Protein backbone atom coordinates (compact mmCIF):
# COMPACT_ATOMS: atom_id res chain seq x y z
CA MET A 1 92.76 49.54 1.21
CA GLU A 2 89.37 50.19 -0.36
CA LYS A 3 86.73 47.68 0.62
CA LYS A 4 85.30 45.65 -2.26
CA ILE A 5 81.58 46.15 -2.94
CA ARG A 6 79.51 43.00 -2.47
CA ASP A 7 76.81 41.90 -4.88
CA TYR A 8 73.64 43.81 -4.00
CA GLY A 9 71.83 43.09 -7.25
CA GLN A 10 68.95 41.22 -5.56
CA TYR A 11 68.65 43.51 -2.53
CA THR A 12 65.28 45.04 -1.65
CA ALA A 13 64.37 47.44 1.17
CA THR A 14 63.75 44.44 3.44
CA ALA A 15 67.20 43.01 2.66
CA PHE A 16 68.89 46.30 3.58
CA PHE A 17 66.73 46.50 6.69
CA GLU A 18 68.03 43.09 7.83
CA ASP A 19 71.68 43.68 6.78
CA GLU A 20 73.69 44.17 10.01
CA GLU A 21 76.46 46.07 8.20
CA PHE A 22 73.95 48.53 6.74
CA VAL A 23 72.26 48.93 10.14
CA ARG A 24 75.60 49.77 11.79
CA HIS A 25 76.27 52.32 9.03
CA ILE A 26 72.94 54.08 9.62
CA LEU A 27 73.33 54.15 13.40
CA ASN A 28 77.07 54.95 13.66
CA ARG A 29 77.89 56.92 10.47
CA ASP A 30 81.69 56.42 10.49
CA ALA A 31 83.69 57.81 7.55
CA ASP A 32 84.75 54.45 6.04
CA ALA A 33 81.20 53.14 6.07
CA ILE A 34 79.85 56.33 4.48
CA ALA A 35 82.38 56.02 1.65
CA TYR A 36 81.48 52.35 1.14
CA TRP A 37 77.74 52.94 0.87
CA GLU A 38 78.15 56.01 -1.34
CA GLN A 39 80.24 53.88 -3.66
CA LEU A 40 77.53 51.22 -3.60
CA ILE A 41 74.91 53.78 -4.70
CA GLN A 42 77.11 54.74 -7.63
CA GLN A 43 77.40 51.09 -8.63
CA TYR A 44 73.71 50.28 -7.93
CA PRO A 45 71.77 53.55 -8.48
CA ASP A 46 68.48 51.62 -8.62
CA LYS A 47 68.97 50.64 -4.95
CA ARG A 48 68.92 54.22 -3.64
CA LEU A 49 65.16 54.21 -2.90
CA PHE A 50 65.38 50.80 -1.20
CA MET A 51 68.23 52.06 0.99
CA GLU A 52 66.33 55.22 1.90
CA GLU A 53 63.24 53.21 2.84
CA ALA A 54 65.33 50.85 5.02
CA ARG A 55 67.05 53.87 6.62
CA THR A 56 63.64 55.34 7.57
CA TRP A 57 62.62 52.11 9.29
CA ILE A 58 65.96 51.68 11.09
CA LEU A 59 65.91 55.19 12.55
CA LEU A 60 62.26 54.81 13.55
CA LEU A 61 62.92 51.53 15.32
CA ASN A 62 66.06 52.74 17.05
CA LYS A 63 64.38 55.73 18.70
CA GLN A 64 61.38 53.81 20.00
CA PRO A 65 61.49 52.34 23.53
CA ALA A 66 61.53 48.56 23.59
CA TYR A 67 58.28 46.98 24.71
CA MET A 68 58.15 43.89 26.91
CA PRO A 69 54.83 41.99 27.00
CA ALA A 70 53.33 41.50 30.46
CA THR A 71 53.20 37.75 30.03
CA ASP A 72 55.80 35.39 28.61
CA ARG A 73 54.97 31.74 28.04
CA LEU A 74 58.64 30.69 28.03
CA GLN A 75 59.26 32.38 31.36
CA LEU A 76 56.21 30.64 32.80
CA TRP A 77 57.44 27.27 31.57
CA ASP A 78 60.93 27.91 32.98
CA LYS A 79 59.35 28.69 36.33
CA ILE A 80 57.37 25.43 36.24
CA LYS A 81 60.49 23.41 35.36
CA ASN A 82 62.39 25.00 38.23
CA GLU A 83 59.57 24.18 40.61
CA ILE A 84 59.51 20.55 39.41
CA ALA A 85 63.28 20.33 39.93
CA GLY A 86 62.83 21.68 43.43
CA TYR A 87 60.16 19.11 44.14
CA GLU A 88 62.48 16.29 42.98
CA GLU A 89 65.35 17.54 45.13
CA ARG A 90 63.20 17.71 48.23
CA ARG A 91 61.77 14.23 47.46
CA ARG A 92 65.27 12.76 47.57
CA ARG A 93 66.04 14.50 50.87
CA TYR A 94 62.81 13.74 52.66
CA GLN A 95 61.67 10.18 52.00
CA PRO A 96 58.94 10.31 54.73
CA LEU A 97 57.15 12.87 52.59
CA LYS A 98 57.25 10.63 49.53
CA LEU A 99 53.50 10.51 49.07
CA ILE A 100 53.22 14.30 49.22
CA PHE A 101 55.83 14.70 46.55
CA LYS A 102 54.15 12.15 44.38
CA TRP A 103 51.09 14.34 44.57
CA SER A 104 53.21 17.41 43.73
CA ALA A 105 54.71 15.66 40.71
CA ALA A 106 51.22 14.70 39.59
CA ALA A 107 50.10 18.32 40.01
CA ALA A 108 53.07 19.48 37.93
CA ALA A 109 52.12 16.95 35.24
CA VAL A 110 48.58 18.30 35.21
CA LEU A 111 49.92 21.84 34.93
CA PHE A 112 52.15 20.76 32.06
CA SER A 113 49.13 19.21 30.33
CA ILE A 114 47.22 22.46 30.76
CA LEU A 115 50.08 24.36 29.10
CA ILE A 116 50.13 21.91 26.19
CA LEU A 117 46.35 22.21 25.81
CA ARG A 118 46.56 26.00 25.89
CA GLU A 119 49.28 25.93 23.24
CA TRP A 120 47.23 23.59 21.06
CA THR A 121 44.06 25.67 21.33
CA SER A 122 46.00 28.90 20.59
CA HIS A 123 46.38 27.88 16.94
CA GLY A 124 43.75 28.59 14.34
CA GLU A 125 41.93 31.77 13.40
CA LYS A 126 40.34 34.32 15.73
CA THR A 127 37.63 36.69 14.51
CA TYR A 128 36.05 39.76 16.09
CA ALA A 129 33.07 41.53 14.51
CA THR A 130 30.79 44.39 15.50
CA THR A 131 27.15 45.01 14.67
CA PHE A 132 25.80 48.34 13.40
CA ALA A 133 26.32 51.28 15.80
CA ASP A 134 28.60 49.18 18.01
CA HIS A 135 32.24 49.65 19.06
CA GLU A 136 34.56 46.96 20.42
CA ARG A 137 38.04 47.18 21.91
CA VAL A 138 40.19 44.14 21.12
CA ILE A 139 43.52 43.31 22.80
CA LEU A 140 45.72 41.29 20.44
CA PRO A 141 48.21 38.55 21.43
CA ASP A 142 51.08 41.08 21.54
CA GLU A 143 48.94 43.47 23.64
CA SER A 144 48.41 45.88 20.76
CA VAL A 145 44.90 47.34 20.80
CA VAL A 146 42.37 47.54 17.98
CA THR A 147 39.13 49.51 18.34
CA LEU A 148 36.48 48.39 15.85
CA ASN A 149 33.84 50.77 14.54
CA GLY A 150 30.29 49.61 13.81
CA ASN A 151 29.78 46.97 11.09
CA SER A 152 33.47 46.02 11.04
CA SER A 153 35.57 42.89 11.56
CA ILE A 154 39.13 41.66 11.95
CA HIS A 155 40.65 38.19 11.90
CA PHE A 156 44.12 36.85 12.66
CA LEU A 157 45.93 33.67 13.65
CA ARG A 158 45.64 32.98 17.38
CA SER A 159 49.37 32.35 17.66
CA TRP A 160 51.80 34.66 15.84
CA LYS A 161 55.09 33.04 14.83
CA SER A 162 58.28 34.71 16.05
CA ASP A 163 59.96 34.58 12.62
CA LYS A 164 57.14 36.30 10.69
CA PRO A 165 55.35 39.68 10.86
CA ARG A 166 52.26 39.92 13.04
CA GLU A 167 49.40 39.89 10.54
CA ILE A 168 45.76 40.94 10.75
CA TRP A 169 42.97 41.27 8.17
CA LEU A 170 40.45 44.14 8.34
CA ASN A 171 36.99 44.70 6.91
CA GLY A 172 35.30 48.02 7.77
CA GLU A 173 36.96 50.57 10.07
CA ALA A 174 39.39 50.27 12.95
CA TYR A 175 41.81 52.35 15.00
CA PHE A 176 45.14 50.65 15.76
CA GLU A 177 47.53 51.22 18.67
CA VAL A 178 50.41 48.90 17.80
CA LYS A 179 53.00 47.85 20.37
CA HIS A 180 56.67 48.07 19.47
CA VAL A 181 58.05 44.61 20.29
CA ALA A 182 61.55 44.73 18.81
CA ILE A 183 64.72 44.58 20.88
CA LYS A 184 66.84 47.69 20.39
CA ASN A 185 69.21 47.37 17.40
CA ARG A 186 67.73 44.00 16.44
CA LEU A 187 66.07 44.88 13.15
CA GLN A 188 64.07 42.05 11.66
CA GLN A 189 61.06 41.84 9.41
CA SER A 190 59.37 39.73 12.10
CA ASP A 191 59.24 42.78 14.38
CA SER A 192 56.74 44.47 12.08
CA PHE A 193 52.94 44.46 12.21
CA GLN A 194 50.90 44.12 9.01
CA VAL A 195 47.29 45.04 8.31
CA HIS A 196 45.78 43.56 5.15
CA VAL A 197 42.90 45.63 3.78
CA SER A 198 41.47 45.62 0.25
CA ASP A 199 44.51 44.74 -1.91
CA LEU A 200 46.95 46.70 0.28
CA ALA A 201 49.42 45.67 2.97
CA LEU A 202 50.05 48.28 5.68
CA THR A 203 53.28 47.67 7.61
CA VAL A 204 54.23 49.37 10.89
CA LEU A 205 56.52 48.83 13.87
CA GLY A 206 54.89 50.77 16.70
CA THR A 207 52.36 53.44 15.85
CA LYS A 208 48.78 54.73 15.95
CA PHE A 209 46.66 54.89 12.82
CA ASN A 210 43.09 54.65 11.55
CA VAL A 211 41.93 52.57 8.58
CA ARG A 212 38.49 52.83 6.95
CA ASN A 213 37.56 50.42 4.17
CA ARG A 214 34.12 51.14 2.67
CA ARG A 215 32.60 51.20 -0.83
CA GLY A 216 35.85 50.36 -2.62
CA LEU A 217 37.78 53.15 -0.88
CA THR A 218 40.42 52.64 1.81
CA GLU A 219 41.25 55.68 3.95
CA ILE A 220 44.52 55.49 5.90
CA SER A 221 45.31 58.12 8.54
CA LEU A 222 48.58 58.13 10.49
CA LEU A 223 48.76 59.84 13.89
CA GLU A 224 52.06 58.54 15.32
CA GLY A 225 55.08 56.59 14.08
CA SER A 226 55.62 55.53 10.48
CA LEU A 227 53.49 53.45 8.13
CA ARG A 228 54.32 51.75 4.85
CA ILE A 229 51.58 51.22 2.25
CA GLU A 230 52.36 48.54 -0.31
CA LYS A 231 50.41 47.21 -3.25
CA ASN A 232 51.68 44.25 -5.25
CA GLY A 233 50.67 43.08 -8.70
CA PRO A 234 49.37 45.46 -11.41
CA GLU A 235 50.00 49.15 -10.67
CA ALA A 236 52.25 48.16 -7.75
CA PHE A 237 53.54 50.94 -5.50
CA VAL A 238 55.09 51.66 -2.11
CA LYS A 239 54.31 54.76 -0.05
CA ILE A 240 55.68 55.67 3.40
CA LEU A 241 53.44 57.93 5.50
CA LYS A 242 54.64 60.37 8.12
CA PRO A 243 52.63 61.47 11.18
CA GLY A 244 49.82 63.83 10.22
CA GLU A 245 49.39 62.38 6.72
CA ALA A 246 46.23 60.76 5.37
CA PHE A 247 45.68 59.04 2.03
CA VAL A 248 42.76 57.35 0.28
CA TYR A 249 43.13 54.38 -2.06
CA ASP A 250 40.55 53.77 -4.79
CA SER A 251 40.64 50.02 -5.55
CA SER A 252 38.66 50.40 -8.79
CA ARG A 253 41.23 52.83 -10.23
CA GLN A 254 44.15 51.44 -8.18
CA LEU A 255 45.04 55.01 -7.27
CA LEU A 256 46.44 56.43 -4.00
CA THR A 257 45.80 60.15 -3.37
CA PRO A 258 46.12 62.54 -0.38
CA MET A 259 42.98 63.12 1.70
CA GLU A 260 41.48 66.49 2.64
CA ARG A 261 40.58 65.34 6.14
CA LYS A 262 43.31 65.18 8.75
CA PRO A 263 44.14 62.00 10.74
CA GLN A 264 42.86 63.45 14.02
CA ALA A 265 39.46 64.09 12.41
CA ASN A 266 39.35 60.56 11.02
CA LYS A 267 39.71 58.97 14.47
CA ALA A 268 37.07 61.17 16.15
CA TRP A 269 34.62 58.23 16.08
CA THR A 270 36.68 56.47 18.77
CA THR A 271 35.42 59.09 21.25
CA ASN A 272 31.84 58.97 19.90
CA GLU A 273 32.21 62.12 17.83
CA LEU A 274 32.04 62.97 14.15
CA ASP A 275 34.39 65.66 12.88
CA LEU A 276 32.48 67.16 9.96
CA ASP A 277 35.38 69.08 8.43
CA GLY A 278 35.86 67.81 4.90
CA TYR A 279 32.62 65.79 4.87
CA SER A 280 29.88 66.43 2.32
CA LEU A 281 26.25 65.66 3.18
CA ARG A 282 26.45 62.64 0.90
CA GLU A 283 29.46 61.28 2.84
CA ILE A 284 27.69 61.85 6.17
CA LEU A 285 24.73 59.85 4.90
CA GLU A 286 27.14 57.09 3.83
CA VAL A 287 28.50 57.00 7.40
CA LEU A 288 24.92 56.53 8.65
CA GLU A 289 24.45 53.64 6.22
CA ASP A 290 27.85 51.97 6.76
CA ASN A 291 28.15 52.34 10.54
CA TYR A 292 24.54 52.46 11.72
CA GLY A 293 22.77 50.22 9.19
CA TYR A 294 20.34 52.68 7.63
CA GLU A 295 19.08 52.63 4.07
CA ILE A 296 18.80 56.27 2.97
CA THR A 297 17.04 57.97 0.08
CA LEU A 298 17.96 61.63 -0.47
CA GLU A 299 15.16 63.40 -2.32
CA ALA A 300 17.11 66.64 -2.45
CA PRO A 301 20.18 65.61 -4.52
CA GLU A 302 21.22 69.23 -4.97
CA LEU A 303 22.29 69.15 -1.28
CA ALA A 304 24.55 66.11 -1.64
CA GLY A 305 27.71 68.16 -2.13
CA LYS A 306 27.03 70.65 0.66
CA ARG A 307 29.64 70.65 3.42
CA LEU A 308 29.58 71.20 7.16
CA SER A 309 32.25 72.07 9.72
CA GLY A 310 32.75 71.41 13.40
CA THR A 311 32.46 68.35 15.62
CA VAL A 312 29.16 66.80 16.67
CA PRO A 313 28.28 63.98 19.12
CA ALA A 314 27.96 60.61 17.41
CA ALA A 315 27.12 58.21 20.23
CA SER A 316 23.98 57.40 18.24
CA ALA A 317 22.66 58.04 14.76
CA GLU A 318 20.04 60.36 16.26
CA ASP A 319 22.76 62.85 17.19
CA ILE A 320 23.93 63.10 13.58
CA LEU A 321 20.41 63.19 12.14
CA PHE A 322 19.49 66.03 14.50
CA VAL A 323 22.40 68.17 13.26
CA ILE A 324 21.83 67.69 9.54
CA ARG A 325 18.09 68.18 9.93
CA LYS A 326 18.58 71.53 11.67
CA VAL A 327 21.49 72.81 9.53
CA PHE A 328 19.96 71.97 6.15
CA ASN A 329 16.32 72.41 7.18
CA LEU A 330 15.49 68.84 6.18
CA LYS A 331 12.49 66.62 6.65
CA ILE A 332 13.28 63.03 7.64
CA LYS A 333 10.66 60.34 7.20
CA ARG A 334 11.44 57.02 8.87
CA ASN A 335 10.17 53.55 7.93
CA ALA A 336 12.02 50.98 10.06
CA ASN A 337 15.68 51.40 9.00
CA HIS A 338 14.76 53.25 5.78
CA LEU A 339 15.14 57.04 5.93
CA ILE A 340 13.66 59.31 3.28
CA ILE A 341 15.27 62.76 3.44
CA SER A 342 13.80 65.78 1.70
CA GLN A 343 13.72 69.55 2.08
CA ASN A 344 11.04 71.17 4.23
């Protein structure tokens, strides 16, 4: 007997992602299920893209190894409760040691109070920010790692709720190494990690990617895993990136286009290098302004579009200035943080 198609009129990619029947279909691929979902596509052709997006996420999640955080507050609390129960049992058995156990109970109460205080102080917003020419490595509550470039900041809630995505807000540039926290075959929206930058939401499960938000442009470079770019409101769109892809979003034109530079080049700064492939002289000077705090006047505008290739050290601005001065035969006059660049 043919199975009746349910009402999927309101389903989005997230709804398919959380639908256990759809998940089983993607992972098991039995004949009856295939026929059912093919029939559904015929009845709801507008849901095909949502189903394909959910399928991408399900397969990505299923092949990733589950990650268990090193610390677990619930396990710690269970351990404390067991210890308190042990104290009470021994108190009943050994009355002569009554005073000692009173002290132990008091110590357990103090420990409980410390846990409550730690829980209370974990709420609220946490912010990290770097100064010009500075890098900072931040370990998030789920043990994901964010490396901030100079003149950049992130903020997030100190305590992430278990029923919602892990969310973080970025200004500037950062490299993300996101932990995969989902339990195998348990596919929930709360397992995802979201980065809010400009007017975009970047959603991942477990992956490595670089995001640079400067001068109204947001560059997104994916090295591992899968990443979903979503914009709501006017000119809304959804784009799923695959490893090795890089895109730039122009907020003024609300336009997402592929980038010339490859993801590996865009994360070179994390090892104090600058990969010059795809950079014009103008863009290199913008890096010096955005990351190192210089104000730059180029008195040879005809050179602005010239391009370089190769990788140069970038532990300091002096390394970059040395290269462009030698390659383009430039004269650099310095007045505090103001650089005036002209041809020799």
